[in-house]
Amino acid sequence: MKAYILNADVTTQGNTLIDAQFTASVDAQAIGAAASGEMTSGTGNQGLAIDLNGAGAGVTNSVAADLEASVSANSILLVQGGGNLTIHAIDKSEINADAGGVAIAASFASGSSSSGADLSGTIGVALAENTLNNSVLAFINLSDVHVDGDLDVVAKSEAVDSSVDYRIDALAFGVAVTADVDSGSAGSQGGLSGSLTGAGSSAKNIVDNTIKAYISNSYGALVENSGLLTPNADEPGVKVGGTLDVLASDDASTRADAGGYAVSLSRGSASSSPSGSGNIGASIAENAIGGTGHEVKAYLFNAEVTVQGDTMIDAQFTASVDAQAIGAAASGESTSGTGSSGLSIDLTGAGAGVTNSVAVDLEASIDAQSIVLVQNSGNLTIQAIDKSDINADAGGVAIAVSLAGSSSSSGADLSGTIGVALAENTLINSVLAYIEDSDVRVAGNLDVEAKSEPASGDVDYRVDALAFGVAADVESGAGS
């Protein structure tokens, strides 16, 4: 989307607006659900039985807009009659993605024995991903622009609703529940029994914007003074009778939440057959801002500019980045009978990983042989302000409970319970404010400032990471 004056000679007698705006509220939700119930009775299973119950959901949002407001290509623009000139490129977009996968399986059996193989799986998976990759440009290039009033050159990327805490938001959860009740008198005698309950989720946000406001390659006539070419204040490339604001700003506040929850419950008689069970919950949450060239820049480059009022060259980046992930797995087993004489392997595991990375180039500058005259007691402010904070929380919780009422056990019983979590934050912003290789003359005050600080003034820690892994295994039984 573009609004521009290109290779044209234009004269206006009042306020003039060159405005390119993009607005988008993107919201996607998906739920996948599966439920199964089985009831059997009789002498038991003599053959192969395979039961699979799964649910999955995926949501992907992508916004890539090219936005431009400009005066360029040897244009001449005269804004007379005391009028102001506004060159605006405004991106107002926000993205939300929610995904959930829920799978539930219940089995009730009554019978004397089972000699067949019984394999079952219950899986719930969810994926939510947002990508924002916008280019927002407001500029004057290779043109003469004379404005009686104020000149604003503004490139901005922000949320549609300024009251929202997070412009880009992703939520994903996977849930898997298995319940198995066997009231048979002898359980499984000689058959293989195996079950898997797994839940996983991933929530991811990727932001790579280019936001630029600038005046470049705009020179008027030069005059000779004592053998030197100097700027002619009456005929510069860009002449402003009021104030000049060159502003580039970007809000990239993001949140990613993910949860994977797996629950397995079983009750039955002791078994002489080999058996195995796995119960796994895992989740990943990730926010990635920058990394392939995220830029927020406001500058004068190889330009001749004369201003009669205050001048501001301002680059601002704001981001509150939050990611949370929980992986949880719980298993409960209750057996009764004369004891187990077969091989039994049980694994309960939970894991969560959170990664936040912010890498943005922020710059406010006057460079490349620019000539800038701020007259009439006007002040010049050049500032680059980074306001960003990052929070990462991850937890992996695994709990296994086994209750046995057998009087003896001659089989091998192997079990493992594992809880793992990782939280990582990376902040590598470049924040520059400078004047270089240029002639700058200011009648008032000159302020050049580069600053990096938290987005919210009330946070205790700008970069915060928390990770915890918990594993608990409880066994209770009678006899030897």
Coordinates of C-alpha atoms in Angstrom, one line a residue:
M1 CA 0.0 0.0 0.0
K2 CA 1.5 3.3 -1.1
A3 CA 0.6 7.0 -1.0
Y4 CA 3.2 9.2 -2.8
I5 CA 4.2 12.1 -4.9
L6 CA 6.6 10.8 -7.6
N7 CA 8.5 13.0 -10.1
A8 CA 5.9 15.7 -9.8
D9 CA 5.6 19.5 -9.2
V10 CA 2.9 20.2 -6.6
T11 CA 1.9 23.4 -4.9
T12 CA -0.8 23.6 -2.2
Q13 CA -2.3 26.5 -0.2
G14 CA -3.2 24.6 3.0
N15 CA -2.5 21.5 5.1
T16 CA -1.3 18.6 3.1
L17 CA -1.5 14.9 4.0
I18 CA 0.3 12.0 2.4
D19 CA -1.1 9.0 4.3
A20 CA -0.7 5.3 3.9
Q21 CA -2.4 3.2 6.6
F22 CA -2.8 -0.6 7.1
T23 CA -5.2 -2.0 9.7
A24 CA -5.6 -5.7 10.5
S25 CA -7.0 -7.7 13.5
V26 CA -6.2 -11.3 12.9
D27 CA -7.7 -14.0 15.2
A28 CA -7.6 -17.7 14.6
Q29 CA -8.7 -20.5 16.8
A30 CA -8.7 -24.3 16.4
I31 CA -9.7 -27.1 18.7
G32 CA -9.2 -30.8 17.9
A33 CA -10.9 -33.3 20.2
A34 CA -11.3 -37.0 20.3
A35 CA -12.9 -39.3 22.8
S36 CA -13.3 -43.1 22.9
G37 CA -14.9 -45.5 25.3
E38 CA -14.6 -49.3 25.4
M39 CA -16.3 -51.9 27.5
T40 CA -15.5 -55.6 27.3
S41 CA -16.4 -58.7 29.2
G42 CA -15.8 -62.4 28.9
T43 CA -12.7 -64.7 28.8
G44 CA -10.3 -61.9 27.7
N45 CA -8.4 -61.1 24.5
Q46 CA -6.8 -64.0 22.6
G47 CA -5.5 -62.0 19.6
L48 CA -3.9 -58.6 18.7
A49 CA -5.8 -55.5 19.8
I50 CA -4.5 -52.0 18.8
D51 CA -6.4 -48.9 20.0
L52 CA -5.3 -45.4 19.0
N53 CA -7.0 -42.2 20.1
G54 CA -5.6 -38.9 18.9
A55 CA -6.5 -35.2 18.5
G56 CA -4.5 -32.4 17.0
A57 CA -5.0 -28.7 16.1
G58 CA -2.8 -26.2 14.3
V59 CA -3.1 -22.4 13.8
T60 CA -0.8 -20.3 11.7
N61 CA -1.2 -16.6 11.1
S62 CA 1.1 -14.5 8.9
V63 CA 1.0 -10.8 8.2
A64 CA 3.5 -9.2 5.7
A65 CA 2.5 -5.7 4.6
D66 CA 4.5 -3.2 2.5
L67 CA 3.5 0.3 3.5
E68 CA 4.9 3.6 2.1
A69 CA 4.2 7.3 2.2
S70 CA 6.7 9.4 0.3
V71 CA 7.8 12.3 -1.8
S72 CA 10.5 11.2 -4.2
A73 CA 12.2 11.1 -7.7
N74 CA 12.9 14.8 -8.3
S75 CA 9.6 16.0 -7.0
I76 CA 9.0 19.7 -6.0
L77 CA 6.4 20.2 -3.3
L78 CA 5.5 23.6 -2.0
V79 CA 3.1 23.9 0.9
Q80 CA 2.1 27.5 1.2
G81 CA -0.5 29.6 3.0
G82 CA 0.8 28.6 6.4
G83 CA -0.1 24.9 5.8
N84 CA 1.5 21.9 7.4
L85 CA 2.8 18.8 5.6
T86 CA 2.2 15.4 7.1
I87 CA 3.8 12.2 5.6
H88 CA 2.4 9.2 7.5
A89 CA 2.9 5.5 7.1
I90 CA 1.0 3.8 9.9
D91 CA 0.7 0.0 10.4
K92 CA -2.0 -1.0 12.9
S93 CA -2.0 -4.8 13.2
E94 CA -2.4 -7.4 15.9
I95 CA -2.5 -11.2 15.7
N96 CA -3.9 -13.9 18.0
A97 CA -3.7 -17.6 17.6
D98 CA -5.2 -20.2 19.9
A99 CA -4.9 -24.0 19.4
G100 CA -5.9 -27.0 21.5
G101 CA -5.8 -30.7 21.0
V102 CA -7.7 -32.9 23.6
A103 CA -7.8 -36.7 23.5
I104 CA -9.5 -38.9 26.0
A105 CA -9.7 -42.7 26.1
A106 CA -11.5 -44.9 28.6
S107 CA -11.5 -48.7 28.8
F108 CA -13.5 -50.9 31.1
A109 CA -12.9 -54.7 31.0
S110 CA -14.1 -57.7 33.0
G111 CA -12.9 -61.2 32.3
S112 CA -10.8 -64.0 33.6
S113 CA -7.6 -63.5 31.6
S114 CA -6.0 -62.2 28.4
S115 CA -3.4 -64.0 26.3
G116 CA -3.3 -61.7 23.4
A117 CA -1.3 -58.5 22.7
D118 CA -3.0 -55.3 23.7
L119 CA -1.5 -52.0 22.5
S120 CA -3.0 -48.6 23.0
G121 CA -2.1 -44.9 22.5
T122 CA -3.8 -41.6 23.4
I123 CA -2.2 -38.4 22.0
G124 CA -3.2 -34.7 22.1
V125 CA -1.1 -32.2 20.1
A126 CA -1.5 -28.4 19.4
L127 CA 0.5 -25.8 17.4
A128 CA 0.0 -22.1 17.3
E129 CA 2.3 -19.7 15.3
N130 CA 2.2 -16.1 14.4
T131 CA 4.5 -14.2 12.0
L132 CA 4.6 -10.5 11.6
N133 CA 6.9 -9.1 8.9
N134 CA 5.9 -5.6 7.9
S135 CA 7.8 -2.9 6.0
V136 CA 6.7 0.7 7.0
L137 CA 8.4 3.6 5.3
A138 CA 7.8 7.3 5.4
F139 CA 10.4 9.5 3.5
I140 CA 11.5 12.4 1.3
N141 CA 14.1 11.4 -1.2
L142 CA 15.7 13.2 -4.1
S143 CA 13.2 16.1 -3.8
D144 CA 12.7 19.7 -2.9
V145 CA 10.1 20.3 -0.2
H146 CA 9.2 23.7 1.2
V147 CA 6.6 23.9 4.0
D148 CA 5.3 27.2 5.5
G149 CA 4.1 25.4 8.7
D150 CA 5.2 22.1 10.4
L151 CA 6.6 19.0 8.7
D152 CA 5.9 15.5 10.2
V153 CA 7.6 12.4 8.6
V154 CA 6.3 9.5 10.6
A155 CA 6.6 5.7 10.2
K156 CA 4.8 3.7 12.9
S157 CA 3.9 0.1 13.6
E158 CA 1.5 -0.5 16.5
A159 CA -1.5 -2.5 17.8
V160 CA -5.0 -1.7 16.5
D161 CA -6.1 -1.4 20.2
S162 CA -3.6 0.6 22.2
S163 CA -5.0 -0.9 25.4
V164 CA -3.9 -4.5 24.7
D165 CA -0.9 -5.7 26.6
Y166 CA 0.4 -8.0 23.8
R167 CA 0.2 -7.2 20.1
I168 CA 1.1 -10.7 19.1
D169 CA -0.3 -13.6 21.2
A170 CA -0.1 -17.3 20.8
L171 CA -1.6 -20.0 23.0
A172 CA -1.4 -23.8 22.5
F173 CA -2.3 -26.7 24.7
G174 CA -2.3 -30.4 24.3
V175 CA -4.2 -32.8 26.6
A176 CA -4.3 -36.6 26.7
V177 CA -6.1 -38.6 29.3
T178 CA -6.2 -42.4 29.5
A179 CA -8.3 -44.4 32.0
D180 CA -8.1 -48.2 32.1
V181 CA -10.0 -50.4 34.5
D182 CA -9.8 -54.2 34.4
S183 CA -11.8 -56.1 36.9
G184 CA -10.6 -59.5 35.7
S185 CA -9.6 -62.1 38.3
A186 CA -6.2 -62.8 36.9
G187 CA -5.2 -60.0 34.7
S188 CA -3.1 -60.7 31.6
Q189 CA -1.6 -64.1 31.4
G190 CA 1.1 -64.4 28.7
G191 CA 0.0 -61.5 26.5
L192 CA 1.9 -58.3 25.7
S193 CA 0.4 -55.1 27.1
G194 CA 1.6 -51.6 26.1
S195 CA 0.2 -48.2 26.4
L196 CA 1.3 -44.6 25.5
T197 CA -0.3 -41.4 26.7
G198 CA 1.3 -38.3 25.2
A199 CA 0.5 -34.6 25.1
G200 CA 2.5 -31.9 23.3
S201 CA 2.2 -28.2 22.3
S202 CA 4.2 -25.5 20.7
A203 CA 3.4 -21.7 20.7
K204 CA 5.7 -19.4 18.6
N205 CA 5.8 -15.8 17.6
I206 CA 8.1 -14.4 15.0
V207 CA 8.5 -10.6 14.4
D208 CA 10.8 -9.0 11.8
N209 CA 9.7 -5.5 10.9
T210 CA 11.4 -2.7 9.0
I211 CA 10.3 0.8 10.2
K212 CA 12.0 3.8 8.7
A213 CA 11.3 7.6 8.6
Y214 CA 13.9 9.7 6.8
I215 CA 14.9 12.6 4.6
S216 CA 17.6 11.7 2.1
N217 CA 19.5 12.9 -0.9
S218 CA 17.6 16.2 -0.9
Y219 CA 19.8 19.2 -1.7
G220 CA 18.9 22.7 -2.8
A221 CA 21.1 25.3 -4.3
L222 CA 24.5 26.0 -2.7
V223 CA 26.1 29.5 -2.7
E224 CA 29.8 30.4 -2.7
N225 CA 31.1 32.1 0.4
S226 CA 34.8 33.0 0.6
G227 CA 35.6 30.3 -1.9
L228 CA 33.5 27.6 -0.1
L229 CA 30.1 26.2 -1.1
T230 CA 27.7 26.8 1.8
P231 CA 23.9 26.1 2.2
N232 CA 21.5 28.7 1.0
A233 CA 19.0 29.1 3.8
D234 CA 16.5 30.6 1.3
E235 CA 16.6 27.6 -1.1
P236 CA 17.5 24.4 0.8
G237 CA 16.3 21.0 -0.3
V238 CA 13.9 20.8 2.6
K239 CA 12.7 24.1 4.1
V240 CA 10.4 24.1 7.1
G241 CA 8.8 27.3 8.5
G242 CA 7.6 25.6 11.7
T243 CA 8.7 22.4 13.5
L244 CA 10.2 19.2 12.0
D245 CA 9.5 15.7 13.4
V246 CA 11.0 12.6 11.9
L247 CA 9.7 9.7 13.9
A248 CA 10.0 5.9 13.5
S249 CA 8.4 3.7 16.2
D250 CA 7.6 0.0 16.6
D251 CA 5.6 -1.9 19.2
A252 CA 6.5 -5.6 19.2
S253 CA 5.0 -6.8 22.4
T254 CA 4.5 -10.6 22.2
R255 CA 3.2 -13.5 24.4
A256 CA 3.5 -17.2 23.9
D257 CA 1.9 -19.7 26.2
A258 CA 2.1 -23.5 25.8
G259 CA 1.0 -26.5 27.9
G260 CA 1.2 -30.2 27.4
Y261 CA -0.7 -32.3 30.0
A262 CA -0.8 -36.1 30.0
V263 CA -2.7 -38.2 32.6
S264 CA -2.8 -42.0 32.7
L265 CA -4.9 -43.9 35.3
S266 CA -5.1 -47.7 35.5
R267 CA -6.6 -50.3 37.8
G268 CA -6.4 -54.0 37.4
S269 CA -5.1 -57.4 38.5
A270 CA -1.5 -58.4 38.7
S271 CA 0.0 -59.7 35.5
S272 CA 2.4 -62.5 34.5
S273 CA 2.8 -61.0 31.0
P274 CA 5.3 -58.3 29.9
S275 CA 3.9 -54.8 30.0
G276 CA 5.0 -51.3 29.3
S277 CA 3.6 -47.8 29.7
G278 CA 4.7 -44.4 28.8
N279 CA 3.2 -41.1 30.0
I280 CA 4.7 -37.9 28.5
G281 CA 3.8 -34.2 28.6
A282 CA 5.9 -31.7 26.7
S283 CA 5.5 -28.0 25.6
I284 CA 7.6 -25.3 23.9
A285 CA 7.0 -21.6 23.9
E286 CA 9.1 -19.2 21.8
N287 CA 9.2 -15.5 20.9
A288 CA 11.7 -14.4 18.3
I289 CA 12.0 -10.6 17.5
G290 CA 14.6 -9.7 15.0
G291 CA 17.4 -11.9 13.9
T292 CA 17.1 -11.4 10.2
G293 CA 17.2 -7.6 10.1
H294 CA 14.6 -5.9 12.4
E295 CA 15.2 -2.2 12.0
V296 CA 13.7 0.9 13.5
K297 CA 15.4 4.0 12.1
A298 CA 14.8 7.8 11.9
Y299 CA 17.4 9.8 10.1
L300 CA 18.6 12.6 7.8
F301 CA 21.0 11.2 5.2
N302 CA 22.8 13.4 2.7
A303 CA 20.2 16.1 3.0
E304 CA 20.1 19.8 3.3
V305 CA 17.4 20.9 5.8
T306 CA 16.5 24.3 7.2
V307 CA 14.0 24.5 10.1
Q308 CA 12.6 27.6 11.9
G309 CA 11.4 25.7 15.0
D310 CA 12.2 22.7 17.2
T311 CA 13.5 19.6 15.4
M312 CA 13.1 16.0 16.6
I313 CA 14.6 12.9 15.1
D314 CA 13.2 10.1 17.1
A315 CA 13.5 6.2 16.9
Q316 CA 11.6 4.2 19.4
F317 CA 11.2 0.5 20.0
T318 CA 8.8 -1.0 22.6
A319 CA 8.4 -4.7 23.5
S320 CA 7.1 -6.6 26.4
V321 CA 8.0 -10.2 25.7
D322 CA 6.5 -13.0 27.8
A323 CA 6.7 -16.8 27.3
Q324 CA 5.4 -19.6 29.5
A325 CA 5.4 -23.3 29.1
I326 CA 4.3 -26.1 31.3
G327 CA 4.8 -29.8 30.6
A328 CA 3.0 -32.1 33.0
A329 CA 2.6 -35.9 33.2
A330 CA 0.8 -37.9 35.9
S331 CA 0.3 -41.6 36.1
G332 CA -1.6 -43.6 38.7
E333 CA -1.7 -47.4 38.9
S334 CA -3.4 -49.7 41.3
T335 CA -3.0 -53.5 41.0
S336 CA -4.4 -56.4 43.1
G337 CA -3.8 -60.1 43.0
T338 CA -1.1 -62.7 43.7
G339 CA 1.8 -60.6 42.4
S340 CA 3.5 -59.9 39.1
S341 CA 5.8 -62.5 37.5
G342 CA 6.4 -60.6 34.2
L343 CA 8.5 -57.8 33.1
S344 CA 7.0 -54.3 33.7
I345 CA 8.4 -51.0 32.4
D346 CA 6.8 -47.7 33.3
L347 CA 8.0 -44.3 32.2
T348 CA 6.5 -40.9 33.3
G349 CA 8.2 -37.8 31.8
A350 CA 7.5 -34.1 31.5
G351 CA 9.5 -31.4 29.8
A352 CA 9.1 -27.7 29.0
G353 CA 11.2 -25.2 27.0
V354 CA 11.0 -21.5 26.7
T355 CA 13.1 -19.3 24.5
N356 CA 12.9 -15.5 24.0
S357 CA 15.2 -13.5 21.7
V358 CA 15.2 -9.8 20.9
A359 CA 17.7 -8.4 18.3
V360 CA 16.7 -5.0 16.9
D361 CA 18.8 -2.3 15.3
L362 CA 17.6 1.1 16.6
E363 CA 19.0 4.3 15.2
A364 CA 18.4 8.1 15.2
S365 CA 21.0 10.0 13.2
I366 CA 22.2 12.8 10.9
D367 CA 24.8 11.4 8.5
A368 CA 26.5 11.4 5.1
Q369 CA 27.3 15.1 4.6
S370 CA 24.0 16.4 5.6
I371 CA 23.6 20.2 6.2
V372 CA 21.1 21.0 8.9
L373 CA 20.2 24.5 10.1
V374 CA 17.9 24.9 13.1
Q375 CA 17.2 28.6 13.4
N376 CA 15.0 31.0 15.3
S377 CA 16.1 29.6 18.7
G378 CA 14.9 26.1 17.8
N379 CA 16.2 23.1 19.6
L380 CA 17.4 19.9 18.0
T381 CA 16.8 16.5 19.7
I382 CA 18.2 13.2 18.3
Q383 CA 17.1 10.2 20.4
A384 CA 17.0 6.5 20.1
I385 CA 15.0 4.8 22.9
D386 CA 14.7 1.0 23.4
K387 CA 12.0 0.0 25.9
S388 CA 12.0 -3.7 26.2
D389 CA 11.7 -6.4 28.9
I390 CA 11.6 -10.2 28.7
N391 CA 10.1 -12.9 30.9
A392 CA 10.5 -16.7 30.5
D393 CA 8.9 -19.3 32.8
A394 CA 9.1 -23.0 32.2
G395 CA 8.1 -26.0 34.3
G396 CA 8.3 -29.7 33.8
V397 CA 6.3 -31.8 36.4
A398 CA 6.1 -35.6 36.4
I399 CA 4.4 -37.6 39.1
A400 CA 3.9 -41.4 39.2
V401 CA 1.9 -43.2 41.9
S402 CA 1.8 -47.0 42.1
L403 CA -0.4 -49.0 44.6
A404 CA 0.0 -52.7 44.7
G405 CA -1.9 -55.2 46.9
S406 CA 0.0 -58.4 45.8
S407 CA 1.6 -60.7 48.3
S408 CA 4.7 -61.4 46.2
S409 CA 6.4 -60.4 43.0
S410 CA 8.9 -62.5 41.0
G411 CA 9.0 -60.3 37.9
A412 CA 11.3 -57.4 37.0
D413 CA 9.7 -54.0 37.6
L414 CA 11.5 -51.0 36.0
S415 CA 10.2 -47.4 36.3
G416 CA 11.4 -43.9 35.7
T417 CA 10.0 -40.5 36.4
I418 CA 11.6 -37.4 34.8
G419 CA 10.8 -33.7 35.0
V420 CA 12.9 -31.2 32.8
A421 CA 12.6 -27.5 32.1
L422 CA 14.6 -24.9 30.2
A423 CA 14.1 -21.1 30.1
E424 CA 16.4 -18.8 28.1
N425 CA 16.3 -15.1 27.3
T426 CA 18.6 -13.2 24.8
L427 CA 18.6 -9.4 24.4
I428 CA 21.1 -8.0 21.9
N429 CA 19.7 -4.7 20.7
S430 CA 21.8 -2.1 19.0
V431 CA 20.8 1.5 20.1
L432 CA 22.5 4.4 18.3
A433 CA 22.0 8.2 18.3
Y434 CA 24.6 10.3 16.5
I435 CA 25.7 13.0 14.2
E436 CA 28.5 12.0 11.7
D437 CA 30.1 13.6 8.7
S438 CA 27.7 16.5 8.7
D439 CA 27.3 20.2 9.2
V440 CA 24.8 20.9 11.9
R441 CA 24.0 24.4 13.3
V442 CA 21.5 24.8 16.1
A443 CA 20.3 28.2 17.5
G444 CA 18.9 26.6 20.6
N445 CA 19.8 23.4 22.6
L446 CA 21.2 20.2 21.1
D447 CA 20.4 16.8 22.7
V448 CA 21.7 13.5 21.4
E449 CA 20.6 10.5 23.5
A450 CA 20.6 6.7 23.2
K451 CA 18.8 4.9 25.9
S452 CA 17.8 1.3 26.7
E453 CA 15.3 0.6 29.5
P454 CA 12.4 -1.6 30.6
A455 CA 9.1 -1.2 28.8
S456 CA 7.3 -0.9 32.1
G457 CA 8.7 1.2 34.9
D458 CA 7.3 -1.0 37.7
V459 CA 9.2 -4.2 36.9
D460 CA 11.8 -5.4 39.3
Y461 CA 13.8 -7.3 36.6
R462 CA 14.1 -6.3 33.0
V463 CA 15.2 -9.8 31.9
D464 CA 13.7 -12.6 34.0
A465 CA 13.9 -16.4 33.6
L466 CA 12.5 -19.1 35.8
A467 CA 12.7 -22.9 35.2
F468 CA 11.8 -25.8 37.4
G469 CA 11.7 -29.5 37.0
V470 CA 9.9 -31.8 39.4
A471 CA 9.8 -35.6 39.5
A472 CA 8.0 -37.7 42.1
D473 CA 7.6 -41.4 42.3
V474 CA 5.4 -43.0 45.0
E475 CA 5.1 -46.7 45.4
S476 CA 3.1 -48.7 48.0
G477 CA 2.5 -52.4 48.2
A478 CA 2.1 -55.4 50.5
G479 CA 4.1 -58.5 50.6
S480 CA 7.5 -59.2 49.1

